[in-house]
XYZ file of C-alpha atoms in Angstrom:
602
model
C -16.107 -16.751 32.167
C -17.244 -19.060 29.250
C -14.801 -20.285 26.666
C -14.323 -17.881 23.807
C -15.526 -18.855 20.407
C -13.150 -19.200 17.507
C -11.659 -15.832 16.588
C -12.393 -13.999 13.396
C -10.928 -10.818 12.302
C -11.206 -8.407 9.438
C -8.011 -6.686 8.244
C -7.999 -3.120 9.449
C -7.592 -1.793 6.095
C -8.983 -4.290 3.750
C -12.504 -5.538 2.896
C -11.314 -8.787 1.443
C -10.313 -12.030 3.206
C -6.748 -11.290 2.383
C -5.142 -9.770 5.503
C -1.534 -9.912 4.577
C -0.025 -8.147 1.599
C 3.148 -10.281 1.584
C 2.607 -12.962 -1.045
C 1.832 -16.368 0.413
C 1.619 -15.272 4.014
C -1.209 -14.335 6.396
C -4.417 -16.051 7.446
C -6.043 -18.000 4.698
C -3.044 -18.022 2.473
C -2.821 -21.696 2.304
C -6.285 -21.832 0.531
C -5.358 -19.247 -2.063
C -2.916 -19.262 -4.950
C 0.307 -17.339 -4.396
C 0.162 -14.102 -6.427
C 3.121 -13.484 -8.838
C 2.485 -9.804 -9.185
C 0.671 -7.014 -7.322
C -0.881 -4.043 -8.964
C -2.358 -0.971 -7.089
C -4.940 1.286 -8.707
C -5.976 4.496 -7.145
C -8.559 7.116 -8.254
C -7.393 10.658 -7.383
C -8.721 12.401 -4.338
C -11.749 14.628 -4.261
C -11.369 17.530 -6.682
C -12.779 21.033 -6.578
C -15.293 20.180 -9.254
C -16.239 16.873 -7.534
C -17.248 18.948 -4.628
C -19.160 21.544 -6.795
C -20.927 18.581 -8.523
C -19.574 19.649 -11.983
C -18.674 17.632 -15.051
C -14.887 17.800 -14.998
C -13.445 15.592 -17.757
C -10.265 17.075 -19.118
C -10.610 20.327 -17.301
C -7.525 20.648 -15.101
C -8.824 21.364 -11.582
C -6.995 20.689 -8.285
C -7.745 18.765 -5.182
C -9.805 19.979 -2.230
C -8.457 19.740 1.255
C -10.442 16.481 1.699
C -8.821 15.274 -1.527
C -5.329 15.914 -0.108
C -6.359 14.186 3.094
C -7.495 11.134 1.115
C -4.266 10.969 -0.818
C -2.146 11.006 2.402
C -4.493 8.374 3.953
C -4.023 6.135 0.902
C -0.366 6.406 1.247
C -0.465 5.622 4.924
C -2.496 2.539 4.280
C -0.151 1.302 1.659
C 2.905 1.915 3.863
C 1.168 0.251 6.888
C 0.481 -2.878 4.957
C 4.018 -3.076 3.650
C 3.652 -2.013 0.034
C 6.698 -0.787 -1.770
C 6.283 0.914 -5.131
C 8.991 0.816 -7.932
C 7.090 2.640 -10.696
C 4.065 4.874 -10.924
C 1.860 5.833 -13.916
C -0.469 8.742 -13.866
C -2.351 11.234 -16.261
C -1.277 14.732 -17.162
C -4.111 16.274 -15.078
C -3.045 17.990 -11.892
C -5.563 16.299 -9.629
C -4.096 12.843 -10.441
C -0.482 14.150 -10.366
C -1.073 15.846 -6.999
C -2.593 12.774 -5.537
C 0.439 10.731 -6.613
C 2.928 13.115 -5.112
C 1.047 13.414 -1.848
C 0.738 9.668 -1.613
C 4.582 9.202 -2.449
C 5.522 11.845 0.146
C 3.425 10.000 2.811
C 5.212 6.757 1.861
C 8.661 8.435 1.771
C 8.791 7.380 -1.899
C 9.168 10.706 -3.829
C 12.236 9.256 -5.518
C 10.409 6.615 -7.600
C 10.081 7.088 -11.402
C 6.707 8.125 -12.771
C 5.250 8.111 -16.225
C 2.573 10.597 -17.177
C 0.298 9.931 -20.125
C -2.667 11.592 -21.608
C -4.163 8.219 -22.339
C -4.836 7.915 -18.549
C -6.928 11.084 -18.570
C -10.453 11.152 -17.395
C -13.215 10.590 -19.926
C -13.843 13.843 -22.110
C -17.364 15.042 -21.393
C -17.456 17.344 -24.311
C -19.783 20.467 -24.013
C -20.968 19.173 -20.508
C -17.509 20.087 -18.974
C -17.875 22.729 -16.360
C -21.628 22.380 -16.076
C -23.436 21.585 -12.820
C -24.849 18.133 -13.066
C -28.072 18.851 -11.277
C -28.684 21.924 -13.432
C -27.895 20.006 -16.581
C -30.342 17.236 -15.594
C -33.023 19.833 -14.901
C -32.430 21.533 -18.284
C -32.075 18.411 -20.490
C -33.889 15.860 -18.541
C -32.475 13.146 -16.277
C -32.954 10.368 -18.913
C -30.943 12.219 -21.526
C -28.153 12.891 -19.102
C -28.190 9.173 -18.045
C -27.746 8.270 -21.747
C -24.893 10.682 -22.087
C -23.234 9.396 -19.033
C -24.029 5.762 -19.726
C -26.047 5.243 -16.573
C -28.777 2.614 -16.153
C -31.389 4.791 -14.524
C -33.541 1.645 -14.293
C -33.658 1.197 -18.171
C -31.783 -2.047 -18.897
C -32.440 -1.800 -22.574
C -30.172 1.249 -22.947
C -27.116 -0.209 -21.159
C -25.300 -1.227 -24.273
C -26.287 1.836 -26.124
C -25.114 4.052 -23.246
C -21.773 2.394 -23.127
C -21.121 3.920 -26.634
C -23.116 7.181 -26.296
C -21.258 10.406 -26.397
C -22.245 13.688 -24.861
C -22.481 16.844 -27.048
C -19.123 17.653 -28.494
C -17.134 20.722 -28.056
C -16.962 23.003 -31.075
C -13.537 23.242 -32.773
C -13.170 26.805 -31.788
C -14.280 26.283 -28.205
C -11.398 27.447 -25.856
C -12.000 24.339 -23.757
C -10.963 22.162 -26.761
C -7.757 20.226 -25.905
C -6.118 21.421 -29.191
C -5.630 24.814 -27.385
C -3.869 23.214 -24.323
C -0.043 23.024 -24.550
C 0.031 19.763 -22.966
C -1.279 18.123 -26.188
C 0.383 20.086 -28.838
C 2.685 17.214 -29.769
C -0.156 14.944 -30.354
C -1.903 14.380 -33.653
C -5.047 16.521 -33.652
C -7.156 13.617 -34.790
C -6.318 11.869 -31.528
C -7.621 14.723 -29.441
C -11.202 14.214 -28.479
C -14.069 16.719 -28.427
C -16.140 14.243 -26.540
C -15.985 10.645 -25.464
C -18.175 7.735 -24.549
C -16.873 5.242 -21.997
C -16.203 2.903 -24.978
C -13.987 5.649 -26.428
C -12.199 6.088 -23.083
C -11.525 2.277 -22.738
C -10.195 2.156 -26.329
C -7.846 5.220 -25.570
C -6.597 3.651 -22.377
C -5.900 0.048 -23.273
C -3.106 0.737 -25.825
C -1.030 2.307 -22.943
C -1.861 -0.622 -20.684
C -0.452 -3.095 -23.187
C 2.540 -0.932 -24.233
C 3.756 0.408 -20.788
C 1.901 -0.813 -17.688
C 1.446 -4.485 -18.309
C 5.058 -5.083 -19.431
C 6.338 -3.305 -16.234
C 4.188 -5.538 -14.015
C 5.303 -8.613 -15.953
C 8.962 -7.702 -15.298
C 8.314 -7.761 -11.586
C 7.907 -3.990 -11.050
C 5.684 -3.037 -8.193
C 3.286 -0.766 -10.037
C 0.977 2.019 -8.916
C -1.556 3.571 -11.379
C -3.127 6.891 -10.082
C -5.750 7.977 -12.576
C -9.412 8.755 -12.963
C -12.659 6.886 -12.491
C -13.358 6.171 -16.131
C -9.753 5.360 -17.292
C -9.525 2.988 -14.384
C -12.686 1.431 -15.405
C -11.091 0.505 -18.664
C -8.124 -1.206 -16.898
C -10.519 -3.077 -14.506
C -12.673 -4.059 -17.492
C -9.662 -5.502 -19.241
C -8.192 -7.243 -16.125
C -11.466 -9.033 -15.207
C -12.226 -9.684 -18.940
C -15.619 -8.045 -18.630
C -17.953 -7.796 -21.666
C -19.495 -4.411 -22.670
C -22.735 -5.460 -21.162
C -21.849 -6.665 -17.759
C -18.901 -6.883 -15.284
C -18.277 -9.024 -12.201
C -18.258 -7.044 -9.013
C -17.061 -9.035 -6.010
C -19.356 -8.337 -3.079
C -16.557 -8.548 -0.516
C -14.338 -6.259 -2.644
C -16.848 -3.417 -3.066
C -18.975 -3.694 0.110
C -18.136 -2.397 3.484
C -18.926 -5.492 5.395
C -16.110 -7.949 5.259
C -16.589 -11.757 4.847
C -15.242 -14.367 7.210
C -11.486 -14.286 7.307
C -10.884 -17.751 6.030
C -13.267 -17.419 3.053
C -12.036 -19.444 0.081
C -14.089 -17.304 -2.347
C -11.939 -15.467 -4.871
C -13.042 -12.078 -5.986
C -13.334 -13.056 -9.654
C -15.528 -16.016 -8.998
C -18.557 -14.277 -7.352
C -21.949 -14.329 -8.926
C -22.939 -10.631 -8.327
C -23.023 -9.335 -11.907
C -23.288 -5.626 -12.578
C -23.070 -3.600 -15.680
C -19.751 -1.792 -16.202
C -21.498 1.556 -16.022
C -22.718 0.806 -12.532
C -19.242 0.462 -11.176
C -18.164 3.262 -8.998
C -14.515 3.524 -8.210
C -14.276 5.529 -4.916
C -11.894 8.433 -4.763
C -8.671 7.997 -2.832
C -9.171 4.382 -1.936
C -6.294 2.031 -2.947
C -7.655 -0.951 -5.047
C -5.182 -3.890 -4.974
C -5.071 -6.653 -7.740
C -3.160 -9.799 -6.943
C -2.235 -11.327 -10.284
C -0.762 -14.599 -11.543
C 2.206 -14.950 -13.902
C -0.095 -14.313 -16.847
C -1.549 -11.152 -15.246
C -4.883 -12.824 -14.494
C -6.499 -11.570 -11.390
C -6.530 -14.085 -8.366
C -8.351 -11.579 -6.156
C -8.860 -7.820 -5.671
C -9.727 -5.727 -2.605
C -9.866 -2.145 -1.401
C -7.755 -0.893 1.532
C -9.432 1.252 4.099
C -12.656 1.962 2.260
C -14.619 2.853 5.398
C -11.991 5.299 6.572
C -10.829 6.913 3.380
C -14.441 7.433 2.014
C -15.577 8.994 5.311
C -15.118 12.705 6.385
C -12.296 13.472 8.741
C -12.819 11.819 12.192
C -13.984 14.266 14.866
C -11.777 13.283 17.815
C -10.897 14.442 21.378
C -9.276 13.376 24.544
C -11.200 14.277 27.628
C -9.037 15.796 30.455
C -10.605 14.955 33.867
C -9.550 15.560 37.401
C -10.173 13.541 40.513
C -8.629 13.156 44.021
C -6.147 10.408 44.719
C -6.974 7.939 47.453
C -5.105 9.029 50.583
C -3.698 5.601 51.131
C -1.873 5.697 47.794
C -0.069 8.922 48.272
C 2.402 9.873 51.022
C 3.335 13.347 51.996
C 1.463 16.676 51.885
C 0.718 18.484 48.705
C 3.720 20.395 47.417
C 5.366 21.460 44.247
C 7.369 18.325 44.273
C 4.400 16.125 45.050
C 1.284 17.765 43.475
C -0.317 14.294 43.074
C -1.052 14.351 46.793
C -3.822 16.827 46.043
C -5.097 15.993 42.557
C -3.996 14.112 39.521
C -5.256 14.931 36.018
C -6.374 11.832 34.094
C -7.635 10.740 30.639
C -10.995 9.237 30.165
C -9.854 5.965 31.589
C -6.715 6.544 33.600
C -4.824 5.412 36.635
C -4.055 7.909 39.501
C -1.018 6.167 40.670
C 2.412 7.786 40.583
C 3.748 4.873 38.533
C 1.197 5.392 35.661
C 0.736 9.079 35.687
C -2.463 10.193 33.967
C -0.639 13.225 32.786
C 1.524 10.914 30.662
C -1.537 9.139 29.602
C -3.223 12.365 28.355
C 0.015 13.338 26.647
C 0.136 9.964 24.858
C -3.326 10.255 23.668
C -2.719 13.755 22.287
C 0.318 12.351 20.512
C -1.861 9.656 18.918
C -4.244 12.311 17.783
C -1.486 14.235 16.130
C -0.445 11.016 14.379
C -4.024 10.520 13.137
C -3.900 14.115 11.692
C -0.471 13.403 10.081
C -1.699 10.217 8.290
C -4.851 11.948 7.113
C -7.423 10.033 9.272
C -8.372 13.415 10.683
C -7.231 17.030 10.472
C -6.008 19.406 13.079
C -9.273 21.347 12.815
C -11.201 18.152 13.729
C -9.189 17.542 16.938
C -11.324 19.161 19.468
C -9.732 20.735 22.595
C -11.860 22.830 24.826
C -8.958 23.846 27.143
C -9.476 27.515 26.492
C -12.858 27.214 28.335
C -10.709 27.203 31.683
C -10.200 30.917 31.316
C -13.939 31.458 31.436
C -14.538 29.381 34.609
C -14.233 30.620 38.170
C -13.077 27.360 39.698
C -11.802 23.978 38.716
C -15.112 22.192 38.757
C -16.670 24.661 36.443
C -13.613 24.406 34.128
C -14.046 20.614 34.028
C -17.615 20.884 33.130
C -16.819 23.284 30.260
C -13.963 21.093 29.137
C -16.165 18.059 29.069
C -19.103 19.718 27.354
C -17.020 21.641 24.822
C -15.105 18.556 23.751
C -18.190 16.308 23.688
C -20.276 18.797 21.690
C -17.733 18.742 18.738
C -16.278 15.220 18.869
C -17.669 11.820 17.861
C -14.757 9.658 18.745
C -13.518 10.128 22.373
C -10.113 8.624 23.020
C -9.246 7.379 26.427
C -6.124 5.928 27.975
C -6.221 2.647 29.998
C -2.866 2.396 32.009
C -1.128 -0.751 32.560
C -2.246 -1.361 36.086
C -5.927 -1.159 34.936
C -5.306 -3.860 32.455
C -3.585 -5.919 35.178
C -6.453 -5.348 37.508
C -9.116 -6.386 34.925
C -7.257 -9.524 34.142
C -6.070 -10.629 37.587
C -7.009 -14.132 38.771
C -9.901 -14.720 41.094
C -8.756 -14.652 44.775
C -11.051 -15.840 47.521
C -11.762 -13.394 50.322
C -10.350 -14.153 53.762
C -12.941 -16.318 55.491
C -13.613 -18.635 52.664
C -16.206 -19.041 49.932
C -18.925 -17.457 51.954
C -17.064 -14.217 52.543
C -16.014 -14.184 48.870
C -19.694 -14.567 47.813
C -20.669 -11.730 50.026
C -17.970 -9.536 48.494
C -19.218 -10.402 44.992
C -22.801 -9.612 45.902
C -21.724 -6.288 47.352
C -19.775 -5.119 44.442
C -22.174 -6.300 41.828
C -25.287 -4.731 43.506
C -24.908 -1.542 41.590
C -24.506 -3.330 38.241
C -27.871 -3.886 36.635
C -28.261 -6.725 34.101
C -29.044 -5.052 30.683
C -30.389 -6.865 27.672
C -28.279 -6.541 24.520
C -25.020 -6.307 26.387
C -24.034 -9.999 25.465
C -23.047 -10.344 29.236
C -25.247 -11.914 31.857
C -25.262 -10.503 35.439
C -23.254 -13.523 36.679
C -20.436 -12.770 34.224
C -20.638 -9.019 35.202
C -20.290 -9.865 38.875
C -17.579 -12.435 38.237
C -15.588 -9.981 36.041
C -16.015 -6.715 37.933
C -16.003 -7.792 41.468
C -13.092 -10.224 41.858
C -11.957 -9.842 45.400
C -8.688 -7.874 45.662
C -9.037 -5.766 42.627
C -12.034 -3.543 43.132
C -9.947 -0.742 44.428
C -7.829 -0.611 41.377
C -10.648 -0.782 39.045
C -12.497 1.979 40.903
C -9.519 4.156 40.785
C -9.205 3.691 36.978
C -12.848 3.806 35.974
C -14.387 6.270 38.514
C -13.818 9.249 36.185
C -16.166 7.531 33.688
C -19.058 8.055 35.949
C -19.197 11.860 35.347
C -18.733 11.351 31.628
C -21.528 8.842 31.325
C -24.414 11.391 31.636
C -22.893 13.564 28.886
C -22.416 10.885 26.200
C -24.968 10.631 23.448
C -25.630 6.964 22.788
C -26.487 7.685 19.076
C -23.357 9.623 18.291
C -20.475 9.286 20.668
C -17.949 6.366 20.313
C -15.629 5.953 23.363
C -12.401 4.468 22.233
C -10.422 2.933 25.132
C -6.699 2.081 24.492
C -4.687 0.193 27.026
C -0.947 1.140 27.283
C 0.014 -2.396 27.844
C -0.089 -5.463 25.730
C -2.802 -7.985 26.568
C -2.382 -10.931 24.107
C -4.197 -13.446 26.111
C -6.509 -15.361 23.653
C -5.460 -12.780 21.059
C -6.847 -10.217 23.506
C -10.268 -11.496 23.606
C -10.462 -12.341 27.345
C -8.671 -9.136 28.261
C -11.092 -7.213 26.105
C -14.125 -9.003 27.601
C -13.042 -8.226 31.089
C -12.318 -4.563 30.430
C -15.531 -4.231 28.459
C -17.543 -5.504 31.429
C -15.893 -3.054 33.831
C -16.243 -0.092 31.470
C -19.853 -0.911 30.527
C -20.754 -1.228 34.234
C -19.633 2.329 34.766
C -20.442 4.117 31.468
C -23.657 2.182 30.740
C -24.589 -0.651 28.358
C -26.388 1.790 26.092
C -23.163 3.620 25.092
C -20.894 2.889 22.167
C -17.559 1.582 23.343
C -14.570 0.342 21.332
C -11.577 -1.338 22.876
C -8.266 -1.336 21.006
C -6.075 -3.941 22.547
C -2.409 -3.759 21.437
C -0.799 -6.926 20.379
C 2.651 -5.787 21.496
C 6.092 -6.071 20.070
C 6.815 -2.492 19.585
C 8.185 -0.883 16.428
C 8.945 -3.678 13.999
C 8.200 -6.210 16.591
C 5.476 -7.880 14.554
C 5.537 -8.970 10.963
C 3.934 -6.276 8.795
C 5.007 -3.446 11.035
C 6.553 -0.759 9.041
C 8.499 2.256 10.039
C 6.617 4.698 12.377
C 6.077 7.073 9.473
C 4.909 10.600 9.587
C 3.280 11.667 12.869
C 4.490 8.715 14.954
C 8.263 8.840 14.782
C 9.578 10.136 18.121
C 6.115 10.563 19.648
C 5.385 9.563 23.312
C 2.822 6.830 22.661
C 3.260 3.487 24.369
C 5.700 1.230 22.438
C 3.062 -1.609 22.524
C 0.868 0.473 20.091
C 3.491 0.207 17.351
C 2.965 -3.646 17.097
C -0.592 -3.485 15.965
C -3.427 -5.062 17.749
C -7.172 -6.018 17.717
C -10.183 -3.790 17.938
C -13.399 -4.928 19.549
C -16.944 -3.475 19.691
C -18.964 -3.560 22.897
C -21.959 -1.922 24.369
C -23.997 -0.398 21.460
C -20.930 -0.048 19.134
C -21.148 -2.127 15.898
C -18.640 -3.691 13.566
C -18.248 -0.622 11.450
C -17.325 1.498 14.549
C -14.553 -0.998 15.231
C -13.489 -1.229 11.562
C -13.081 2.621 11.258
C -10.966 2.680 14.423
C -8.839 -0.221 13.260
C -8.229 1.440 9.907
C -7.300 4.745 11.565
C -4.904 3.096 14.011
C -3.320 1.100 11.122
C -2.485 4.319 9.448
C -1.315 6.267 12.525
C 0.924 3.499 13.885
C 1.985 1.982 10.452
C 1.187 -1.453 11.957
C -1.871 -3.536 11.186
C -4.840 -3.450 13.586
C -7.563 -5.900 12.914
C -11.249 -5.424 13.819
C -12.998 -8.429 15.349
C -16.016 -9.672 13.357
C -17.586 -10.720 16.699
C -18.753 -8.434 19.384
C -17.700 -8.476 23.067
């Protein structure tokens, strides 16, 4: 196999070149100033009125189930990357407070002190509050609504005016007016808005930044601010010293495609200039600012943008059955040795007694439960068609129903690669008895069924060399034969097969192992399918710097110890970098250890 090019990885939960949250550590840290302080900003999770497309403002609505999931996922990401919080600030609106408490619970940090302030409330939308945005645009005209909201709408000349434009105010006797809300009775009535522009919101937020938040950060407190889109805009505007007209938006901080890992570019020095009104702070995604001793930003980046902003992952484990080779099992079928007849397996599983596929399936199920616990998915999005067996007359029919039922609902199909499959795929080449001629004949025989496909990134000679090494074909066949019956049921446009080895394969940071496994899997499943390989780095719980406690969902589960040390995620076949990034982010949350997605494709 040709020599692997230099490795490049994107942090599993960050879209910036900074891949370690410990000051002064991690790849690229020697090129970047050491941060004196770290500040985390988080917009609350999706609210009921976000979902209903209503103007919310100061109306006190709660989170949706999706919003609660986003809050848990944000906490899992912070925990996985080693963040610890000393002090939290939030508004007095329940959607922000609820987000904070869910996040703290996920981080096992409900004990930390928190400060609530009305100055961190969302922008007050006046008489628009409670109205459907689309219906309001239809009634008053999209251009007028754009002016009220301060949006560009393609009209650059109104940007400055929009920043200071207020929606229609509430009447003093309107029951929605904050003077009727007990939370604000101690405030001077002249401080209570009946409507606000973004300029008003910034002017209301900044005094609290200077009086409470900034001093806490300067004293070395590790501060989290959970607030709202527009109040956070005010803090971002102040941190980045943005004028009223334009703000600097770093492309690698706000886009999903990460830059090279060793990029020297700092987020505050990019040339992509946008109006402050165009900035959208995504719900539930932690935004990290690394600051110098004067609280000037060195860089900023989101954690887990691809995963948190996406719907819950639709996932499954495919239970398959296949006969064991007679030569590998001794004895007749019995209650003490049922493996002599059949052995259930995961998508990619060994059928040896040493690496029981029953264990592999159980470990995959434990991983899916951990993904649900951290918020990457929900139990309703873990698809198990096992009840179909009651409808089938025999085992073959049951398997077909299981396969079709799971695949119909799932997008991500997790499969278990046992240790002996990794060993088989990475075994050294051994010449066949009889010399090179016999070896070449064995290679040709094994590779005859593997067609060369364009776009795989692997030529037919590499396929032959990787798949057909003499002496390991039997082991690979045992591990990969179940894939054949799955291949015809996979939708190349939708399904992503996620193969996770149980054992560590750290050779060349896992690249060579991933390449060899990819060749073997693609040869069976097909080059037109989306395949992601998650190769554990090893080290177990706490075995690698950055690994946190197992956290909710993983403590005490039966997953392989190697998964708790983080790892690398590779795309192959028709999978792309985003497929690998989403899986890396999900595994980071589930295992509380950093998984990195490769920027290059196998």
